[in-house]
């Protein structure tokens, strides 16, 4: 075990925070930030003194019902970032192997490295709309593999791991003795095409999620973990040192929102419905940018006929526009396009992209 833990730097986070003064960001992955007015809750409903180990019982029960698991399987955490760290800490030890299904949200590739585990990257089939190759997964697993980490739907490509694939992965995990961390932060944004929660596929599946993206409520800092059996016991051992109790104010607000989940999903759907045609028109007009349309989600991962890292630098410097290069996600020559926020900003951000791209010709 290393004397001091060495977590790789979170470069994507730094790219965003170091350049937060930029006027436009065409790579954000959350939905339009929600306002307090959109949540039917009064200040007097909030109790500044209360909090609950593993989260408010009513919220755990609600989440359990929404995912078809027992309330005891639900642990409410202070964000999905924390949930993912808790799961990796519980299920990996130094020298173990983890497989990160790529492209992926960078911490899901890098967290295990900080814990002394070895990470093998398994690329989704890029030529094939970022589909998971089950045979390649089977081949990548070794005796040392303890965890396979994936996002469903995928961040940044919005591709889907299907119900049949989830069943196949669960069977493989049982046979080869590993767990799966399935981060479902974006799952609901596939709307009627959404895959089932991995929590439905047995004891090897561990699911994480958050209020940050679909609901536009990053400020709540509320996430959750769904786990069973031995994984649940190990994860609780970690969260009881780490989260212990998530904020009682935040999990009360999360409860109010999730009781009306459908209203907030419709909110997200209407924003995407407005912004998607902007993206489609832009792509149809732009022969240097290519998209295998995932058909779902609020992010996409188009290919660009240009040096994308250089383009990102030009966009930032000359157009006050931030774009996250595919390099952050392990794939060069692409970028993450986010279209869950203000339409006018998306339009201007994409115009800036075109002008910057032309200037580089
Ligand atoms: C897949 C994924 N998981 C987790 C997070 C972070 O969630 P939270 O804001 O709850 O920490 C993100 C944020 O971009 C994400 O994309």
GROMACS .gro file of C-alpha atoms and ligand atoms in nm:
model
  377
    1UNK     CA    1   0.000   0.000   0.000
    2UNK     CA    2   0.139   0.342  -0.092
    3UNK     CA    3   0.250   0.547   0.211
    4UNK     CA    4   0.038   0.839   0.090
    5UNK     CA    5  -0.267   0.798  -0.132
    6UNK     CA    6  -0.207   0.945  -0.477
    7UNK     CA    7  -0.530   1.044  -0.645
    8UNK     CA    8  -0.482   1.156  -1.007
    9UNK     CA    9  -0.568   1.524  -1.053
   10UNK     CA   10  -0.932   1.586  -1.157
   11UNK     CA   11  -0.837   1.777  -1.472
   12UNK     CA   12  -1.192   1.826  -1.604
   13UNK     CA   13  -1.297   1.990  -1.278
   14UNK     CA   14  -0.995   2.220  -1.292
   15UNK     CA   15  -1.067   2.311  -1.653
   16UNK     CA   16  -1.415   2.423  -1.547
   17UNK     CA   17  -1.331   2.596  -1.220
   18UNK     CA   18  -1.014   2.765  -1.340
   19UNK     CA   19  -1.211   2.914  -1.630
   20UNK     CA   20  -1.544   2.972  -1.457
   21UNK     CA   21  -1.545   3.337  -1.566
   22UNK     CA   22  -1.607   3.234  -1.930
   23UNK     CA   23  -1.947   3.355  -2.053
   24UNK     CA   24  -2.059   3.035  -2.228
   25UNK     CA   25  -2.017   2.669  -2.144
   26UNK     CA   26  -2.129   2.420  -2.409
   27UNK     CA   27  -2.014   2.114  -2.215
   28UNK     CA   28  -2.207   2.120  -1.887
   29UNK     CA   29  -2.385   1.797  -1.803
   30UNK     CA   30  -2.655   1.919  -1.565
   31UNK     CA   31  -3.003   2.041  -1.644
   32UNK     CA   32  -3.094   2.409  -1.602
   33UNK     CA   33  -3.042   2.493  -1.233
   34UNK     CA   34  -3.370   2.465  -1.045
   35UNK     CA   35  -3.504   2.740  -0.821
   36UNK     CA   36  -3.649   2.709  -0.473
   37UNK     CA   37  -3.985   2.826  -0.612
   38UNK     CA   38  -4.008   2.512  -0.823
   39UNK     CA   39  -4.000   2.294  -0.511
   40UNK     CA   40  -4.319   2.278  -0.310
   41UNK     CA   41  -4.166   2.321   0.032
   42UNK     CA   42  -4.182   2.594   0.292
   43UNK     CA   43  -3.899   2.719   0.507
   44UNK     CA   44  -4.083   2.604   0.819
   45UNK     CA   45  -4.082   2.245   0.685
   46UNK     CA   46  -3.704   2.247   0.725
   47UNK     CA   47  -3.552   2.159   1.059
   48UNK     CA   48  -3.202   2.293   1.103
   49UNK     CA   49  -3.122   2.047   1.383
   50UNK     CA   50  -3.229   1.710   1.243
   51UNK     CA   51  -3.040   1.455   1.039
   52UNK     CA   52  -3.054   1.077   1.000
   53UNK     CA   53  -2.790   0.806   0.975
   54UNK     CA   54  -2.796   0.675   0.613
   55UNK     CA   55  -3.059   0.936   0.528
   56UNK     CA   56  -3.415   1.026   0.621
   57UNK     CA   57  -3.624   0.706   0.654
   58UNK     CA   58  -3.907   0.846   0.436
   59UNK     CA   59  -3.662   0.930   0.158
   60UNK     CA   60  -3.498   0.587   0.180
   61UNK     CA   61  -3.840   0.429   0.156
   62UNK     CA   62  -3.938   0.643  -0.143
   63UNK     CA   63  -3.614   0.568  -0.328
   64UNK     CA   64  -3.651   0.199  -0.246
   65UNK     CA   65  -4.001   0.196  -0.397
   66UNK     CA   66  -3.883   0.382  -0.707
   67UNK     CA   67  -3.606   0.126  -0.764
   68UNK     CA   68  -3.782  -0.191  -0.651
   69UNK     CA   69  -3.547  -0.262  -0.358
   70UNK     CA   70  -3.582  -0.273   0.021
   71UNK     CA   71  -3.538   0.055   0.218
   72UNK     CA   72  -3.241  -0.099   0.398
   73UNK     CA   73  -3.062  -0.122   0.060
   74UNK     CA   74  -3.066   0.258   0.025
   75UNK     CA   75  -2.794   0.480   0.168
   76UNK     CA   76  -2.836   0.854   0.117
   77UNK     CA   77  -2.502   1.032   0.078
   78UNK     CA   78  -2.373   1.385   0.046
   79UNK     CA   79  -2.355   1.372  -0.338
   80UNK     CA   80  -2.285   1.107  -0.595
   81UNK     CA   81  -1.915   1.200  -0.592
   82UNK     CA   82  -1.908   1.086  -0.233
   83UNK     CA   83  -2.121   0.781  -0.310
   84UNK     CA   84  -1.877   0.670  -0.580
   85UNK     CA   85  -1.581   0.717  -0.347
   86UNK     CA   86  -1.758   0.522  -0.070
   87UNK     CA   87  -1.832   0.233  -0.304
   88UNK     CA   88  -1.475   0.217  -0.435
   89UNK     CA   89  -1.334   0.236  -0.082
   90UNK     CA   90  -1.559  -0.048   0.030
   91UNK     CA   91  -1.507  -0.279  -0.265
   92UNK     CA   92  -1.145  -0.226  -0.366
   93UNK     CA   93  -0.816  -0.270  -0.187
   94UNK     CA   94  -0.462  -0.197  -0.306
   95UNK     CA   95  -0.354  -0.442  -0.575
   96UNK     CA   96  -0.709  -0.522  -0.691
   97UNK     CA   97  -0.812  -0.454  -1.048
   98UNK     CA   98  -1.103  -0.239  -1.159
   99UNK     CA   99  -1.233  -0.212  -1.513
  100UNK     CA  100  -1.356   0.133  -1.616
  101UNK     CA  101  -1.594   0.124  -1.910
  102UNK     CA  102  -1.483   0.417  -2.127
  103UNK     CA  103  -1.550   0.690  -2.217
  104UNK     CA  104  -1.658   0.779  -1.867
  105UNK     CA  105  -1.686   1.055  -1.611
  106UNK     CA  106  -1.314   1.094  -1.523
  107UNK     CA  107  -1.341   1.022  -1.146
  108UNK     CA  108  -1.496   0.685  -1.221
  109UNK     CA  109  -1.177   0.593  -1.403
  110UNK     CA  110  -0.937   0.758  -1.158
  111UNK     CA  111  -1.085   0.699  -0.811
  112UNK     CA  112  -0.965   0.337  -0.789
  113UNK     CA  113  -0.611   0.449  -0.875
  114UNK     CA  114  -0.610   0.674  -0.570
  115UNK     CA  115  -0.701   0.373  -0.359
  116UNK     CA  116  -0.406   0.172  -0.493
  117UNK     CA  117  -0.607  -0.042  -0.736
  118UNK     CA  118  -0.508  -0.098  -1.099
  119UNK     CA  119  -0.748   0.031  -1.363
  120UNK     CA  120  -0.802  -0.134  -1.698
  121UNK     CA  121  -0.991   0.081  -1.948
  122UNK     CA  122  -1.247  -0.095  -2.165
  123UNK     CA  123  -1.352   0.128  -2.454
  124UNK     CA  124  -1.710   0.111  -2.576
  125UNK     CA  125  -1.730   0.041  -2.950
  126UNK     CA  126  -1.679   0.395  -3.080
  127UNK     CA  127  -1.756   0.302  -3.442
  128UNK     CA  128  -2.078   0.151  -3.322
  129UNK     CA  129  -2.239   0.439  -3.127
  130UNK     CA  130  -2.052   0.355  -2.806
  131UNK     CA  131  -2.206   0.015  -2.752
  132UNK     CA  132  -2.069  -0.221  -2.487
  133UNK     CA  133  -1.894  -0.526  -2.631
  134UNK     CA  134  -1.985  -0.806  -2.390
  135UNK     CA  135  -1.717  -1.039  -2.528
  136UNK     CA  136  -1.451  -0.773  -2.475
  137UNK     CA  137  -1.573  -0.725  -2.117
  138UNK     CA  138  -1.553  -1.098  -2.049
  139UNK     CA  139  -1.200  -1.100  -2.190
  140UNK     CA  140  -1.091  -0.801  -1.982
  141UNK     CA  141  -1.191  -0.960  -1.651
  142UNK     CA  142  -0.909  -1.135  -1.466
  143UNK     CA  143  -0.887  -1.316  -1.132
  144UNK     CA  144  -0.792  -0.984  -0.974
  145UNK     CA  145  -1.094  -0.792  -1.108
  146UNK     CA  146  -1.312  -0.684  -0.817
  147UNK     CA  147  -1.511  -0.399  -0.971
  148UNK     CA  148  -1.646  -0.301  -1.313
  149UNK     CA  149  -1.741   0.066  -1.327
  150UNK     CA  150  -1.983   0.212  -1.578
  151UNK     CA  151  -2.234   0.492  -1.633
  152UNK     CA  152  -2.579   0.412  -1.765
  153UNK     CA  153  -2.675   0.607  -1.963
  154UNK     CA  154  -2.321   0.693  -2.059
  155UNK     CA  155  -2.151   1.019  -1.971
  156UNK     CA  156  -2.040   1.165  -2.217
  157UNK     CA  157  -2.192   0.962  -2.506
  158UNK     CA  158  -2.547   0.900  -2.373
  159UNK     CA  159  -2.536   0.543  -2.507
  160UNK     CA  160  -2.735   0.277  -2.325
  161UNK     CA  161  -2.634  -0.049  -2.159
  162UNK     CA  162  -2.943  -0.258  -2.230
  163UNK     CA  163  -3.152  -0.475  -2.003
  164UNK     CA  164  -3.007  -0.791  -2.163
  165UNK     CA  165  -2.654  -0.661  -2.120
  166UNK     CA  166  -2.721  -0.578  -1.753
  167UNK     CA  167  -2.847  -0.933  -1.701
  168UNK     CA  168  -2.536  -1.070  -1.879
  169UNK     CA  169  -2.303  -0.854  -1.669
  170UNK     CA  170  -2.474  -0.966  -1.347
  171UNK     CA  171  -2.433  -1.330  -1.447
  172UNK     CA  172  -2.067  -1.270  -1.536
  173UNK     CA  173  -2.008  -1.096  -1.203
  174UNK     CA  174  -2.149  -1.392  -1.011
  175UNK     CA  175  -1.943  -1.639  -1.212
  176UNK     CA  176  -1.620  -1.438  -1.193
  177UNK     CA  177  -1.665  -1.288  -0.847
  178UNK     CA  178  -1.671  -0.913  -0.899
  179UNK     CA  179  -1.914  -0.628  -0.833
  180UNK     CA  180  -2.043  -0.360  -1.065
  181UNK     CA  181  -2.062   0.009  -0.984
  182UNK     CA  182  -2.332   0.145  -1.213
  183UNK     CA  183  -2.362   0.523  -1.191
  184UNK     CA  184  -2.716   0.608  -1.303
  185UNK     CA  185  -2.687   0.986  -1.280
  186UNK     CA  186  -2.825   1.029  -1.634
  187UNK     CA  187  -3.055   0.724  -1.662
  188UNK     CA  188  -3.382   0.913  -1.627
  189UNK     CA  189  -3.282   1.140  -1.916
  190UNK     CA  190  -3.344   0.852  -2.156
  191UNK     CA  191  -3.715   0.901  -2.068
  192UNK     CA  192  -3.925   0.618  -2.216
  193UNK     CA  193  -3.612   0.452  -2.357
  194UNK     CA  194  -3.449   0.437  -2.016
  195UNK     CA  195  -3.285   0.107  -1.925
  196UNK     CA  196  -3.396  -0.058  -1.601
  197UNK     CA  197  -3.199   0.027  -1.291
  198UNK     CA  198  -2.907  -0.210  -1.242
  199UNK     CA  199  -3.039  -0.256  -0.886
  200UNK     CA  200  -3.289  -0.500  -1.038
  201UNK     CA  201  -3.013  -0.741  -1.140
  202UNK     CA  202  -2.901  -0.903  -0.818
  203UNK     CA  203  -2.654  -0.871  -0.534
  204UNK     CA  204  -2.350  -0.788  -0.746
  205UNK     CA  205  -2.492  -0.459  -0.869
  206UNK     CA  206  -2.423  -0.139  -0.679
  207UNK     CA  207  -2.599   0.173  -0.807
  208UNK     CA  208  -2.521   0.539  -0.742
  209UNK     CA  209  -2.717   0.849  -0.836
  210UNK     CA  210  -2.763   1.219  -0.757
  211UNK     CA  211  -3.000   1.515  -0.739
  212UNK     CA  212  -2.744   1.723  -0.932
  213UNK     CA  213  -2.810   1.656  -1.297
  214UNK     CA  214  -3.165   1.552  -1.392
  215UNK     CA  215  -3.311   1.778  -1.121
  216UNK     CA  216  -3.062   2.067  -1.156
  217UNK     CA  217  -3.008   2.069  -0.779
  218UNK     CA  218  -2.633   2.033  -0.731
  219UNK     CA  219  -2.654   2.264  -0.431
  220UNK     CA  220  -2.843   2.002  -0.232
  221UNK     CA  221  -2.538   1.777  -0.233
  222UNK     CA  222  -2.761   1.470  -0.213
  223UNK     CA  223  -2.681   1.138  -0.378
  224UNK     CA  224  -2.757   0.777  -0.298
  225UNK     CA  225  -2.626   0.424  -0.313
  226UNK     CA  226  -2.831   0.109  -0.369
  227UNK     CA  227  -2.658  -0.213  -0.265
  228UNK     CA  228  -2.731  -0.554  -0.121
  229UNK     CA  229  -2.581  -0.828   0.084
  230UNK     CA  230  -2.203  -0.820   0.150
  231UNK     CA  231  -2.149  -0.510  -0.064
  232UNK     CA  232  -2.412  -0.323   0.137
  233UNK     CA  233  -2.248  -0.418   0.466
  234UNK     CA  234  -1.901  -0.307   0.349
  235UNK     CA  235  -2.034   0.018   0.204
  236UNK     CA  236  -2.220   0.101   0.524
  237UNK     CA  237  -1.897   0.052   0.715
  238UNK     CA  238  -1.746   0.327   0.501
  239UNK     CA  239  -2.043   0.566   0.493
  240UNK     CA  240  -2.079   0.545   0.870
  241UNK     CA  241  -1.736   0.707   0.896
  242UNK     CA  242  -1.782   0.939   0.602
  243UNK     CA  243  -2.135   1.069   0.539
  244UNK     CA  244  -2.283   0.933   0.861
  245UNK     CA  245  -2.588   1.154   0.811
  246UNK     CA  246  -2.645   1.358   0.494
  247UNK     CA  247  -2.776   1.712   0.554
  248UNK     CA  248  -3.124   1.687   0.707
  249UNK     CA  249  -3.230   2.003   0.527
  250UNK     CA  250  -3.111   1.876   0.192
  251UNK     CA  251  -3.259   1.531   0.221
  252UNK     CA  252  -3.593   1.687   0.324
  253UNK     CA  253  -3.588   1.893   0.004
  254UNK     CA  254  -3.485   1.588  -0.199
  255UNK     CA  255  -3.782   1.404  -0.049
  256UNK     CA  256  -4.022   1.680  -0.159
  257UNK     CA  257  -3.876   1.675  -0.511
  258UNK     CA  258  -3.870   1.298  -0.552
  259UNK     CA  259  -4.229   1.270  -0.431
  260UNK     CA  260  -4.305   1.469  -0.746
  261UNK     CA  261  -4.046   1.304  -0.958
  262UNK     CA  262  -4.262   1.299  -1.272
  263UNK     CA  263  -4.305   1.677  -1.266
  264UNK     CA  264  -3.927   1.727  -1.257
  265UNK     CA  265  -3.867   1.466  -1.526
  266UNK     CA  266  -4.115   1.654  -1.745
  267UNK     CA  267  -3.926   1.976  -1.670
  268UNK     CA  268  -3.606   1.813  -1.798
  269UNK     CA  269  -3.787   1.671  -2.100
  270UNK     CA  270  -3.925   2.010  -2.204
  271UNK     CA  271  -3.582   2.175  -2.182
  272UNK     CA  272  -3.423   1.901  -2.392
  273UNK     CA  273  -3.712   1.915  -2.639
  274UNK     CA  274  -3.639   2.284  -2.690
  275UNK     CA  275  -3.261   2.245  -2.719
  276UNK     CA  276  -3.231   1.927  -2.920
  277UNK     CA  277  -3.346   2.083  -3.252
  278UNK     CA  278  -3.077   2.352  -3.206
  279UNK     CA  279  -2.815   2.078  -3.181
  280UNK     CA  280  -2.961   1.881  -3.472
  281UNK     CA  281  -2.972   2.188  -3.701
  282UNK     CA  282  -2.620   2.280  -3.605
  283UNK     CA  283  -2.493   1.931  -3.684
  284UNK     CA  284  -2.678   1.917  -4.015
  285UNK     CA  285  -2.515   2.244  -4.119
  286UNK     CA  286  -2.169   2.152  -3.995
  287UNK     CA  287  -1.976   1.905  -4.206
  288UNK     CA  288  -1.674   1.909  -3.975
  289UNK     CA  289  -1.868   1.775  -3.677
  290UNK     CA  290  -2.017   1.424  -3.679
  291UNK     CA  291  -2.270   1.278  -3.439
  292UNK     CA  292  -2.395   0.925  -3.397
  293UNK     CA  293  -2.720   1.048  -3.248
  294UNK     CA  294  -2.780   0.857  -2.926
  295UNK     CA  295  -3.143   0.977  -2.939
  296UNK     CA  296  -3.150   1.026  -2.562
  297UNK     CA  297  -2.984   1.228  -2.287
  298UNK     CA  298  -2.867   1.585  -2.241
  299UNK     CA  299  -2.508   1.525  -2.349
  300UNK     CA  300  -2.348   1.396  -2.668
  301UNK     CA  301  -1.995   1.317  -2.777
  302UNK     CA  302  -1.948   1.436  -3.136
  303UNK     CA  303  -1.636   1.388  -3.342
  304UNK     CA  304  -1.465   1.698  -3.483
  305UNK     CA  305  -1.234   1.720  -3.784
  306UNK     CA  306  -0.983   1.938  -3.600
  307UNK     CA  307  -0.737   1.939  -3.315
  308UNK     CA  308  -1.002   1.956  -3.042
  309UNK     CA  309  -0.764   2.053  -2.761
  310UNK     CA  310  -0.643   2.347  -2.968
  311UNK     CA  311  -1.000   2.440  -3.060
  312UNK     CA  312  -1.094   2.439  -2.690
  313UNK     CA  313  -0.807   2.678  -2.618
  314UNK     CA  314  -0.913   2.915  -2.900
  315UNK     CA  315  -1.278   2.906  -2.790
  316UNK     CA  316  -1.183   2.996  -2.439
  317UNK     CA  317  -0.935   3.269  -2.524
  318UNK     CA  318  -1.113   3.441  -2.811
  319UNK     CA  319  -1.482   3.359  -2.753
  320UNK     CA  320  -1.516   3.323  -2.375
  321UNK     CA  321  -1.664   2.977  -2.437
  322UNK     CA  322  -1.572   2.660  -2.250
  323UNK     CA  323  -1.581   2.325  -2.421
  324UNK     CA  324  -1.463   1.997  -2.265
  325UNK     CA  325  -1.235   1.809  -2.500
  326UNK     CA  326  -1.275   1.433  -2.539
  327UNK     CA  327  -0.923   1.400  -2.396
  328UNK     CA  328  -1.075   1.442  -2.048
  329UNK     CA  329  -1.290   1.136  -2.113
  330UNK     CA  330  -1.018   0.924  -2.271
  331UNK     CA  331  -1.106   0.985  -2.640
  332UNK     CA  332  -0.925   1.243  -2.851
  333UNK     CA  333  -1.090   1.424  -3.144
  334UNK     CA  334  -1.430   1.455  -2.975
  335UNK     CA  335  -1.592   1.684  -2.723
  336UNK     CA  336  -1.877   1.664  -2.475
  337UNK     CA  337  -2.167   1.874  -2.586
  338UNK     CA  338  -2.419   1.957  -2.312
  339UNK     CA  339  -2.764   2.081  -2.409
  340UNK     CA  340  -2.963   2.085  -2.088
  341UNK     CA  341  -2.944   2.454  -2.011
  342UNK     CA  342  -3.046   2.791  -2.159
  343UNK     CA  343  -3.132   2.776  -2.530
  344UNK     CA  344  -2.991   3.124  -2.607
  345UNK     CA  345  -2.656   3.035  -2.450
  346UNK     CA  346  -2.644   2.710  -2.645
  347UNK     CA  347  -2.713   2.894  -2.972
  348UNK     CA  348  -2.440   3.152  -2.908
  349UNK     CA  349  -2.196   2.891  -2.777
  350UNK     CA  350  -2.238   2.684  -3.094
  351UNK     CA  351  -2.198   2.993  -3.315
  352UNK     CA  352  -1.875   3.066  -3.131
  353UNK     CA  353  -1.769   2.705  -3.191
  354UNK     CA  354  -1.824   2.747  -3.568
  355UNK     CA  355  -1.637   3.075  -3.587
  356UNK     CA  356  -1.346   2.938  -3.386
  357UNK     CA  357  -1.334   2.624  -3.599
  358UNK     CA  358  -1.329   2.828  -3.923
  359UNK     CA  359  -1.050   3.046  -3.783
  360UNK     CA  360  -0.839   2.731  -3.743
  361UNK     CA  361  -0.889   2.598  -4.097
  362LIG     C1  362  -2.159   1.023  -1.395
  362LIG     C2  363  -2.149   1.124  -1.286
  362LIG     N1  364  -2.153   1.085  -1.159
  362LIG     C3  365  -2.145   1.173  -1.058
  362LIG     C4  366  -2.131   1.307  -1.081
  362LIG     C5  367  -2.121   1.403  -0.963
  362LIG     O1  368  -2.243   1.404  -0.895
  362LIG     P1  369  -2.259   1.498  -0.764
  362LIG     O2  370  -2.283   1.636  -0.811
  362LIG     O3  371  -2.376   1.441  -0.694
  362LIG     O4  372  -2.134   1.483  -0.688
  362LIG     C6  373  -2.125   1.354  -1.212
  362LIG     C7  374  -2.106   1.497  -1.240
  362LIG     O5  375  -2.078   1.539  -1.349
  362LIG     C8  376  -2.136   1.260  -1.317
  362LIG     O6  377  -2.132   1.300  -1.444
   0.00000   0.00000   0.00000
